[in-house]
Amino acid sequence: MRKNIVAGNWKMNKTLQEGLALATELNSALIGKSLNCDVIIGTPFIHLASVASAIDTKQIGIAAQNCADKESGAYTGEVSAAMIKSTGADYVILGHSERRAYYGETFETLKDKVLLALKNNLNPIFCIGEVLAEREENRQNEVVKAQLEGSVFNLSAEDFGKIILAYEPVWAIGTGKTASPEQAQEIHAYIRSLVAQKFGNQVADNATILYGGSCNAGNAKELFTNPDVDGGLIGGASLKVADFCAIIDAF
Ligand code: PEP
């Protein structure tokens, strides 16, 4: 069954104390509420274990924002998928455009990270999306197709079913510019058609495809109303409980 999901990406924000305060405030706001979507928060690595023990992880899932492309060993500074899983997190954001742009993540590295995440029972939230120049040249379809083929279309249908896709036009991330609901629907439908071609209609129907890029309380409802937009990956607006809850309430 396709799930609606609102997932936060805190990026490199919040000290441990601030992050714990944010997570517990969100937990209190959602406690006992029956929601029309799953809720996930993507915290920095150092927050994962503390946040997992401070909140109800059945109500709020926890995601890391990256994992190593190696299993274990002499990789100073890296954090493995197994380590992430051991904190209580069940998800990992992979392929975010900031990691592709600033940390040189390639299709191949991401393919390895996705495999390691799955091997360790973490569900990847796999991000794809074009930069402004590519959108201006009307190349967005070709870009997302290459990103999927390069890193996740090698999977079995069963494993692909564990992935949450997030379409994030890079020109909309943190810029205040949002894709119009029509632009979002058009490319989400295209992404779903690619999944159908590769894995069949049932896998495509069940796939959750989130929209990310300056999604906020004011535009979430219009975006989520589209048949192929199954929720959002939320950056800036996930850092304030009221803003994040208003997006959750859009469902
Ligand atoms: C993101 O970084 O995943 C994101 C969507 O950021 P923002 O909501 O701030 O544009």
PDB file of C-alpha atoms and ligand atoms in Angstrom:
ATOM      1  CA  MET A   1       0.000   0.000   0.000  1.00  0.00           C
ATOM      2  CA  ARG A   2       1.236   3.453  -0.888  1.00  0.00           C
ATOM      3  CA  LYS A   3       1.957   5.570   2.202  1.00  0.00           C
ATOM      4  CA  ASN A   4       1.618   9.292   2.684  1.00  0.00           C
ATOM      5  CA  ILE A   5       4.659  10.605   4.502  1.00  0.00           C
ATOM      6  CA  VAL A   6       5.855  13.929   5.858  1.00  0.00           C
ATOM      7  CA  ALA A   7       9.579  13.722   6.571  1.00  0.00           C
ATOM      8  CA  GLY A   8      11.758  16.429   8.084  1.00  0.00           C
ATOM      9  CA  ASN A   9      15.383  17.009   7.169  1.00  0.00           C
ATOM     10  CA  TRP A  10      17.046  19.015   9.909  1.00  0.00           C
ATOM     11  CA  LYS A  11      20.314  19.189   7.941  1.00  0.00           C
ATOM     12  CA  MET A  12      23.245  20.530  10.030  1.00  0.00           C
ATOM     13  CA  ASN A  13      21.067  22.409  12.494  1.00  0.00           C
ATOM     14  CA  LYS A  14      20.463  22.119  16.242  1.00  0.00           C
ATOM     15  CA  THR A  15      22.818  21.178  19.054  1.00  0.00           C
ATOM     16  CA  LEU A  16      22.002  17.944  20.837  1.00  0.00           C
ATOM     17  CA  GLN A  17      20.033  19.817  23.496  1.00  0.00           C
ATOM     18  CA  GLU A  18      18.134  21.894  20.939  1.00  0.00           C
ATOM     19  CA  GLY A  19      17.412  18.826  18.836  1.00  0.00           C
ATOM     20  CA  LEU A  20      16.099  16.884  21.813  1.00  0.00           C
ATOM     21  CA  ALA A  21      13.858  19.812  22.734  1.00  0.00           C
ATOM     22  CA  LEU A  22      12.523  19.985  19.153  1.00  0.00           C
ATOM     23  CA  ALA A  23      11.904  16.234  18.969  1.00  0.00           C
ATOM     24  CA  THR A  24      10.165  16.047  22.342  1.00  0.00           C
ATOM     25  CA  GLU A  25       8.008  19.076  21.522  1.00  0.00           C
ATOM     26  CA  LEU A  26       6.966  17.408  18.260  1.00  0.00           C
ATOM     27  CA  ASN A  27       6.322  14.164  20.108  1.00  0.00           C
ATOM     28  CA  SER A  28       4.019  15.956  22.569  1.00  0.00           C
ATOM     29  CA  ALA A  29       2.205  17.714  19.738  1.00  0.00           C
ATOM     30  CA  LEU A  30       1.508  14.425  17.951  1.00  0.00           C
ATOM     31  CA  ILE A  31       0.892  12.149  20.928  1.00  0.00           C
ATOM     32  CA  GLY A  32      -2.429  10.327  20.747  1.00  0.00           C
ATOM     33  CA  LYS A  33      -3.313  12.008  17.431  1.00  0.00           C
ATOM     34  CA  SER A  34      -4.453   9.810  14.598  1.00  0.00           C
ATOM     35  CA  LEU A  35      -2.620  11.096  11.561  1.00  0.00           C
ATOM     36  CA  ASN A  36      -3.304  10.662   7.855  1.00  0.00           C
ATOM     37  CA  CYS A  37       0.386  10.288   7.114  1.00  0.00           C
ATOM     38  CA  ASP A  38       3.539   8.785   8.582  1.00  0.00           C
ATOM     39  CA  VAL A  39       5.933  11.257  10.160  1.00  0.00           C
ATOM     40  CA  ILE A  40       9.722  10.963  10.050  1.00  0.00           C
ATOM     41  CA  ILE A  41      12.452  13.289  11.314  1.00  0.00           C
ATOM     42  CA  GLY A  42      15.920  13.280   9.769  1.00  0.00           C
ATOM     43  CA  THR A  43      18.357  14.355  12.455  1.00  0.00           C
ATOM     44  CA  PRO A  44      22.145  14.718  12.541  1.00  0.00           C
ATOM     45  CA  PHE A  45      23.946  11.488  13.495  1.00  0.00           C
ATOM     46  CA  ILE A  46      24.739  12.621  17.021  1.00  0.00           C
ATOM     47  CA  HIS A  47      21.050  13.093  17.827  1.00  0.00           C
ATOM     48  CA  LEU A  48      19.768   9.745  16.643  1.00  0.00           C
ATOM     49  CA  ALA A  49      20.108   7.583  19.767  1.00  0.00           C
ATOM     50  CA  SER A  50      18.972  10.276  22.219  1.00  0.00           C
ATOM     51  CA  VAL A  51      16.003  11.251  20.083  1.00  0.00           C
ATOM     52  CA  ALA A  52      15.055   7.581  19.643  1.00  0.00           C
ATOM     53  CA  SER A  53      14.862   7.093  23.396  1.00  0.00           C
ATOM     54  CA  ALA A  54      13.005  10.367  24.011  1.00  0.00           C
ATOM     55  CA  ILE A  55      10.099   9.962  21.577  1.00  0.00           C
ATOM     56  CA  ASP A  56       7.497   7.406  20.543  1.00  0.00           C
ATOM     57  CA  THR A  57       9.163   5.929  17.474  1.00  0.00           C
ATOM     58  CA  LYS A  58       5.912   4.282  16.435  1.00  0.00           C
ATOM     59  CA  GLN A  59       4.432   7.742  15.924  1.00  0.00           C
ATOM     60  CA  ILE A  60       7.588   9.436  14.624  1.00  0.00           C
ATOM     61  CA  GLY A  61      10.175   7.506  12.621  1.00  0.00           C
ATOM     62  CA  ILE A  62      13.799   8.555  12.748  1.00  0.00           C
ATOM     63  CA  ALA A  63      16.137   9.002   9.794  1.00  0.00           C
ATOM     64  CA  ALA A  64      19.836   9.653   9.447  1.00  0.00           C
ATOM     65  CA  GLN A  65      20.827  12.047   6.670  1.00  0.00           C
ATOM     66  CA  ASN A  66      23.591   9.914   5.180  1.00  0.00           C
ATOM     67  CA  CYS A  67      25.491   6.682   5.734  1.00  0.00           C
ATOM     68  CA  ALA A  68      28.897   5.356   4.755  1.00  0.00           C
ATOM     69  CA  ASP A  69      29.422   3.526   1.488  1.00  0.00           C
ATOM     70  CA  LYS A  70      31.505   0.939   3.345  1.00  0.00           C
ATOM     71  CA  GLU A  71      30.395  -1.705   5.774  1.00  0.00           C
ATOM     72  CA  SER A  72      32.895  -1.084   8.614  1.00  0.00           C
ATOM     73  CA  GLY A  73      36.575  -0.590   9.326  1.00  0.00           C
ATOM     74  CA  ALA A  74      39.242   2.055   8.839  1.00  0.00           C
ATOM     75  CA  TYR A  75      37.106   4.907   7.477  1.00  0.00           C
ATOM     76  CA  THR A  76      37.753   7.696   9.964  1.00  0.00           C
ATOM     77  CA  GLY A  77      34.772   9.947  10.544  1.00  0.00           C
ATOM     78  CA  GLU A  78      32.266   7.760   8.729  1.00  0.00           C
ATOM     79  CA  VAL A  79      29.051   6.283  10.172  1.00  0.00           C
ATOM     80  CA  SER A  80      27.864   2.926   8.892  1.00  0.00           C
ATOM     81  CA  ALA A  81      24.339   1.787   8.135  1.00  0.00           C
ATOM     82  CA  ALA A  82      24.630  -0.819  10.923  1.00  0.00           C
ATOM     83  CA  MET A  83      25.572   1.907  13.424  1.00  0.00           C
ATOM     84  CA  ILE A  84      22.589   3.993  12.357  1.00  0.00           C
ATOM     85  CA  LYS A  85      20.244   1.040  12.720  1.00  0.00           C
ATOM     86  CA  SER A  86      21.622   0.364  16.220  1.00  0.00           C
ATOM     87  CA  THR A  87      20.460   3.821  17.385  1.00  0.00           C
ATOM     88  CA  GLY A  88      16.791   3.029  16.746  1.00  0.00           C
ATOM     89  CA  ALA A  89      16.572   4.813  13.404  1.00  0.00           C
ATOM     90  CA  ASP A  90      14.668   3.045  10.628  1.00  0.00           C
ATOM     91  CA  TYR A  91      15.381   5.366   7.706  1.00  0.00           C
ATOM     92  CA  VAL A  92      18.276   7.083   5.995  1.00  0.00           C
ATOM     93  CA  ILE A  93      18.134  10.006   3.582  1.00  0.00           C
ATOM     94  CA  LEU A  94      20.431   9.228   0.635  1.00  0.00           C
ATOM     95  CA  GLY A  95      21.372  11.197  -2.452  1.00  0.00           C
ATOM     96  CA  HIS A  96      20.320  14.590  -1.142  1.00  0.00           C
ATOM     97  CA  SER A  97      21.408  17.231  -3.658  1.00  0.00           C
ATOM     98  CA  GLU A  98      23.611  18.910  -1.045  1.00  0.00           C
ATOM     99  CA  ARG A  99      25.563  15.689  -0.619  1.00  0.00           C
ATOM    100  CA  ARG A 100      25.770  15.183  -4.372  1.00  0.00           C
ATOM    101  CA  ALA A 101      26.967  18.770  -4.875  1.00  0.00           C
ATOM    102  CA  TYR A 102      29.253  19.362  -1.874  1.00  0.00           C
ATOM    103  CA  TYR A 103      30.514  15.873  -1.047  1.00  0.00           C
ATOM    104  CA  GLY A 104      30.892  14.450  -4.531  1.00  0.00           C
ATOM    105  CA  GLU A 105      28.393  11.634  -4.156  1.00  0.00           C
ATOM    106  CA  THR A 106      28.146   9.759  -7.425  1.00  0.00           C
ATOM    107  CA  PHE A 107      25.583   7.333  -8.805  1.00  0.00           C
ATOM    108  CA  GLU A 108      27.980   4.500  -7.891  1.00  0.00           C
ATOM    109  CA  THR A 109      28.586   5.633  -4.285  1.00  0.00           C
ATOM    110  CA  LEU A 110      24.865   6.029  -3.822  1.00  0.00           C
ATOM    111  CA  LYS A 111      24.217   2.583  -5.255  1.00  0.00           C
ATOM    112  CA  ASP A 112      26.551   1.147  -2.585  1.00  0.00           C
ATOM    113  CA  LYS A 113      24.955   3.221   0.175  1.00  0.00           C
ATOM    114  CA  VAL A 114      21.460   2.105  -0.816  1.00  0.00           C
ATOM    115  CA  LEU A 115      22.528  -1.553  -0.775  1.00  0.00           C
ATOM    116  CA  LEU A 116      24.145  -1.196   2.649  1.00  0.00           C
ATOM    117  CA  ALA A 117      21.119   0.623   4.032  1.00  0.00           C
ATOM    118  CA  LEU A 118      18.810  -2.147   2.834  1.00  0.00           C
ATOM    119  CA  LYS A 119      21.138  -4.858   4.116  1.00  0.00           C
ATOM    120  CA  ASN A 120      20.853  -3.247   7.562  1.00  0.00           C
ATOM    121  CA  ASN A 121      17.065  -2.884   7.443  1.00  0.00           C
ATOM    122  CA  LEU A 122      17.076   0.859   6.932  1.00  0.00           C
ATOM    123  CA  ASN A 123      14.582   2.285   4.463  1.00  0.00           C
ATOM    124  CA  PRO A 124      16.326   4.756   2.164  1.00  0.00           C
ATOM    125  CA  ILE A 125      14.638   8.064   1.408  1.00  0.00           C
ATOM    126  CA  PHE A 126      16.275   8.456  -1.964  1.00  0.00           C
ATOM    127  CA  CYS A 127      16.458  11.999  -3.350  1.00  0.00           C
ATOM    128  CA  ILE A 128      16.512  12.915  -7.017  1.00  0.00           C
ATOM    129  CA  GLY A 129      16.031  16.190  -8.851  1.00  0.00           C
ATOM    130  CA  GLU A 130      17.436  18.583 -11.403  1.00  0.00           C
ATOM    131  CA  VAL A 131      19.350  21.845 -11.025  1.00  0.00           C
ATOM    132  CA  LEU A 132      18.005  25.110 -12.430  1.00  0.00           C
ATOM    133  CA  ALA A 133      19.987  25.005 -15.683  1.00  0.00           C
ATOM    134  CA  GLU A 134      18.648  21.529 -16.406  1.00  0.00           C
ATOM    135  CA  ARG A 135      15.056  22.656 -15.762  1.00  0.00           C
ATOM    136  CA  GLU A 136      15.598  25.685 -18.009  1.00  0.00           C
ATOM    137  CA  GLU A 137      16.761  23.325 -20.764  1.00  0.00           C
ATOM    138  CA  ASN A 138      13.722  21.123 -20.080  1.00  0.00           C
ATOM    139  CA  ARG A 139      16.024  18.216 -19.189  1.00  0.00           C
ATOM    140  CA  GLN A 140      14.440  17.348 -15.816  1.00  0.00           C
ATOM    141  CA  ASN A 141      13.007  14.028 -17.009  1.00  0.00           C
ATOM    142  CA  GLU A 142      16.289  12.836 -18.403  1.00  0.00           C
ATOM    143  CA  VAL A 143      18.073  13.858 -15.172  1.00  0.00           C
ATOM    144  CA  VAL A 144      15.779  12.000 -12.776  1.00  0.00           C
ATOM    145  CA  LYS A 145      15.768   8.950 -15.058  1.00  0.00           C
ATOM    146  CA  ALA A 146      19.578   8.802 -14.999  1.00  0.00           C
ATOM    147  CA  GLN A 147      19.606   9.214 -11.201  1.00  0.00           C
ATOM    148  CA  LEU A 148      17.177   6.324 -10.749  1.00  0.00           C
ATOM    149  CA  GLU A 149      18.930   4.106 -13.289  1.00  0.00           C
ATOM    150  CA  GLY A 150      22.322   4.930 -11.798  1.00  0.00           C
ATOM    151  CA  SER A 151      21.585   4.068  -8.183  1.00  0.00           C
ATOM    152  CA  VAL A 152      18.321   2.195  -7.522  1.00  0.00           C
ATOM    153  CA  PHE A 153      17.051   0.459 -10.676  1.00  0.00           C
ATOM    154  CA  ASN A 154      19.578  -2.345 -10.059  1.00  0.00           C
ATOM    155  CA  LEU A 155      17.484  -3.490  -7.064  1.00  0.00           C
ATOM    156  CA  SER A 156      15.008  -6.335  -6.998  1.00  0.00           C
ATOM    157  CA  ALA A 157      11.360  -5.260  -7.040  1.00  0.00           C
ATOM    158  CA  GLU A 158      11.094  -6.361  -3.411  1.00  0.00           C
ATOM    159  CA  ASP A 159      14.003  -4.175  -2.316  1.00  0.00           C
ATOM    160  CA  PHE A 160      12.882  -1.256  -4.462  1.00  0.00           C
ATOM    161  CA  GLY A 161       9.577  -1.451  -2.596  1.00  0.00           C
ATOM    162  CA  LYS A 162      11.413  -0.485   0.607  1.00  0.00           C
ATOM    163  CA  ILE A 163      12.595   2.804  -0.876  1.00  0.00           C
ATOM    164  CA  ILE A 164      10.839   6.129  -0.446  1.00  0.00           C
ATOM    165  CA  LEU A 165      11.571   8.441  -3.364  1.00  0.00           C
ATOM    166  CA  ALA A 166      11.864  12.187  -2.891  1.00  0.00           C
ATOM    167  CA  TYR A 167      11.734  14.447  -5.931  1.00  0.00           C
ATOM    168  CA  GLU A 168      13.530  17.641  -4.968  1.00  0.00           C
ATOM    169  CA  PRO A 169      14.175  20.210  -7.676  1.00  0.00           C
ATOM    170  CA  VAL A 170      17.477  21.707  -6.541  1.00  0.00           C
ATOM    171  CA  TRP A 171      16.351  25.193  -7.575  1.00  0.00           C
ATOM    172  CA  ALA A 172      13.535  24.966  -5.013  1.00  0.00           C
ATOM    173  CA  ILE A 173      15.584  23.779  -2.020  1.00  0.00           C
ATOM    174  CA  GLY A 174      15.939  26.476   0.608  1.00  0.00           C
ATOM    175  CA  THR A 175      15.209  29.178  -1.970  1.00  0.00           C
ATOM    176  CA  GLY A 176      11.583  29.937  -1.193  1.00  0.00           C
ATOM    177  CA  LYS A 177      10.781  28.966  -4.820  1.00  0.00           C
ATOM    178  CA  THR A 178       8.460  25.975  -4.966  1.00  0.00           C
ATOM    179  CA  ALA A 179       7.623  23.844  -7.977  1.00  0.00           C
ATOM    180  CA  SER A 180       4.052  24.613  -8.960  1.00  0.00           C
ATOM    181  CA  PRO A 181       1.569  21.845  -8.142  1.00  0.00           C
ATOM    182  CA  GLU A 182       1.346  21.195 -11.915  1.00  0.00           C
ATOM    183  CA  GLN A 183       5.137  20.916 -12.282  1.00  0.00           C
ATOM    184  CA  ALA A 184       5.306  18.589  -9.286  1.00  0.00           C
ATOM    185  CA  GLN A 185       2.460  16.375 -10.519  1.00  0.00           C
ATOM    186  CA  GLU A 186       3.898  16.181 -14.019  1.00  0.00           C
ATOM    187  CA  ILE A 187       7.306  14.940 -12.943  1.00  0.00           C
ATOM    188  CA  HIS A 188       5.993  12.724 -10.128  1.00  0.00           C
ATOM    189  CA  ALA A 189       3.750  10.989 -12.691  1.00  0.00           C
ATOM    190  CA  TYR A 190       6.754  10.599 -14.974  1.00  0.00           C
ATOM    191  CA  ILE A 191       8.838   9.106 -12.122  1.00  0.00           C
ATOM    192  CA  ARG A 192       6.014   6.691 -11.335  1.00  0.00           C
ATOM    193  CA  SER A 193       5.831   5.699 -15.006  1.00  0.00           C
ATOM    194  CA  LEU A 194       9.561   4.909 -14.959  1.00  0.00           C
ATOM    195  CA  VAL A 195       9.058   2.727 -11.883  1.00  0.00           C
ATOM    196  CA  ALA A 196       6.164   0.979 -13.644  1.00  0.00           C
ATOM    197  CA  GLN A 197       8.269   0.314 -16.743  1.00  0.00           C
ATOM    198  CA  LYS A 198      11.056  -1.134 -14.625  1.00  0.00           C
ATOM    199  CA  PHE A 199       9.209  -2.990 -11.851  1.00  0.00           C
ATOM    200  CA  GLY A 200       5.584  -3.194 -12.990  1.00  0.00           C
ATOM    201  CA  ASN A 201       2.374  -1.369 -12.142  1.00  0.00           C
ATOM    202  CA  GLN A 202       1.913  -2.746  -8.667  1.00  0.00           C
ATOM    203  CA  VAL A 203       5.329  -1.612  -7.420  1.00  0.00           C
ATOM    204  CA  ALA A 204       4.719   1.777  -9.052  1.00  0.00           C
ATOM    205  CA  ASP A 205       1.278   2.143  -7.473  1.00  0.00           C
ATOM    206  CA  ASN A 206       2.709   1.328  -4.070  1.00  0.00           C
ATOM    207  CA  ALA A 207       5.707   3.661  -4.386  1.00  0.00           C
ATOM    208  CA  THR A 208       5.726   6.730  -2.168  1.00  0.00           C
ATOM    209  CA  ILE A 209       7.082   9.774  -3.992  1.00  0.00           C
ATOM    210  CA  LEU A 210       7.638  12.827  -1.814  1.00  0.00           C
ATOM    211  CA  TYR A 211       8.064  16.390  -3.015  1.00  0.00           C
ATOM    212  CA  GLY A 212      10.797  18.536  -1.470  1.00  0.00           C
ATOM    213  CA  GLY A 213      11.776  22.134  -2.051  1.00  0.00           C
ATOM    214  CA  SER A 214      10.465  25.053   0.005  1.00  0.00           C
ATOM    215  CA  CYS A 215       7.376  23.113   0.994  1.00  0.00           C
ATOM    216  CA  ASN A 216       5.594  24.918   3.815  1.00  0.00           C
ATOM    217  CA  ALA A 217       2.281  25.262   5.610  1.00  0.00           C
ATOM    218  CA  GLY A 218       1.017  27.592   2.891  1.00  0.00           C
ATOM    219  CA  ASN A 219       1.658  25.368  -0.130  1.00  0.00           C
ATOM    220  CA  ALA A 220       1.629  21.808   1.273  1.00  0.00           C
ATOM    221  CA  LYS A 221      -2.054  21.156   0.756  1.00  0.00           C
ATOM    222  CA  GLU A 222      -2.016  22.190  -2.889  1.00  0.00           C
ATOM    223  CA  LEU A 223       1.040  20.041  -3.545  1.00  0.00           C
ATOM    224  CA  PHE A 224      -0.226  16.983  -1.644  1.00  0.00           C
ATOM    225  CA  THR A 225      -3.600  17.064  -3.393  1.00  0.00           C
ATOM    226  CA  ASN A 226      -1.911  15.862  -6.583  1.00  0.00           C
ATOM    227  CA  PRO A 227      -2.480  12.149  -7.184  1.00  0.00           C
ATOM    228  CA  ASP A 228       1.222  11.368  -7.566  1.00  0.00           C
ATOM    229  CA  VAL A 229       2.540  13.530  -4.722  1.00  0.00           C
ATOM    230  CA  ASP A 230       2.503  11.374  -1.590  1.00  0.00           C
ATOM    231  CA  GLY A 231       3.886  13.853   0.902  1.00  0.00           C
ATOM    232  CA  GLY A 232       6.940  15.980   1.455  1.00  0.00           C
ATOM    233  CA  LEU A 233      10.569  16.064   2.463  1.00  0.00           C
ATOM    234  CA  ILE A 234      10.783  19.238   4.459  1.00  0.00           C
ATOM    235  CA  GLY A 235      13.933  21.190   5.274  1.00  0.00           C
ATOM    236  CA  GLY A 236      13.552  24.645   6.806  1.00  0.00           C
ATOM    237  CA  ALA A 237       9.942  24.181   7.887  1.00  0.00           C
ATOM    238  CA  SER A 238      10.817  21.039   9.869  1.00  0.00           C
ATOM    239  CA  LEU A 239      12.802  23.083  12.377  1.00  0.00           C
ATOM    240  CA  LYS A 240       9.723  24.598  14.028  1.00  0.00           C
ATOM    241  CA  VAL A 241       7.066  22.326  15.482  1.00  0.00           C
ATOM    242  CA  ALA A 242       4.154  24.593  14.521  1.00  0.00           C
ATOM    243  CA  ASP A 243       5.306  24.814  10.885  1.00  0.00           C
ATOM    244  CA  PHE A 244       5.997  21.092  10.626  1.00  0.00           C
ATOM    245  CA  CYS A 245       2.672  20.170  12.243  1.00  0.00           C
ATOM    246  CA  ALA A 246       0.802  22.469   9.859  1.00  0.00           C
ATOM    247  CA  ILE A 247       2.344  20.506   6.960  1.00  0.00           C
ATOM    248  CA  ILE A 248       1.366  17.201   8.607  1.00  0.00           C
ATOM    249  CA  ASP A 249      -2.145  18.604   9.025  1.00  0.00           C
ATOM    250  CA  ALA A 250      -2.275  19.304   5.268  1.00  0.00           C
ATOM    251  CA  PHE A 251      -3.144  15.593   4.912  1.00  0.00           C
TER     252      PHE A 251
HETATM  253  C1  PEP B   1      15.537  19.644   1.705  1.00  0.00           C
HETATM  254  O1  PEP B   1      16.660  20.021   1.960  1.00  0.00           O
HETATM  255  O2  PEP B   1      15.321  18.429   1.593  1.00  0.00           O
HETATM  256  C2  PEP B   1      14.502  20.651   1.535  1.00  0.00           C
HETATM  257  C3  PEP B   1      13.413  20.312   0.906  1.00  0.00           C
HETATM  258  O3  PEP B   1      14.749  21.892   2.058  1.00  0.00           O
HETATM  259  P1  PEP B   1      13.717  23.140   2.132  1.00  0.00           P
HETATM  260  O4  PEP B   1      12.390  22.595   2.562  1.00  0.00           O
HETATM  261  O5  PEP B   1      14.325  24.053   3.145  1.00  0.00           O
HETATM  262  O6  PEP B   1      13.668  23.722   0.752  1.00  0.00           O
END
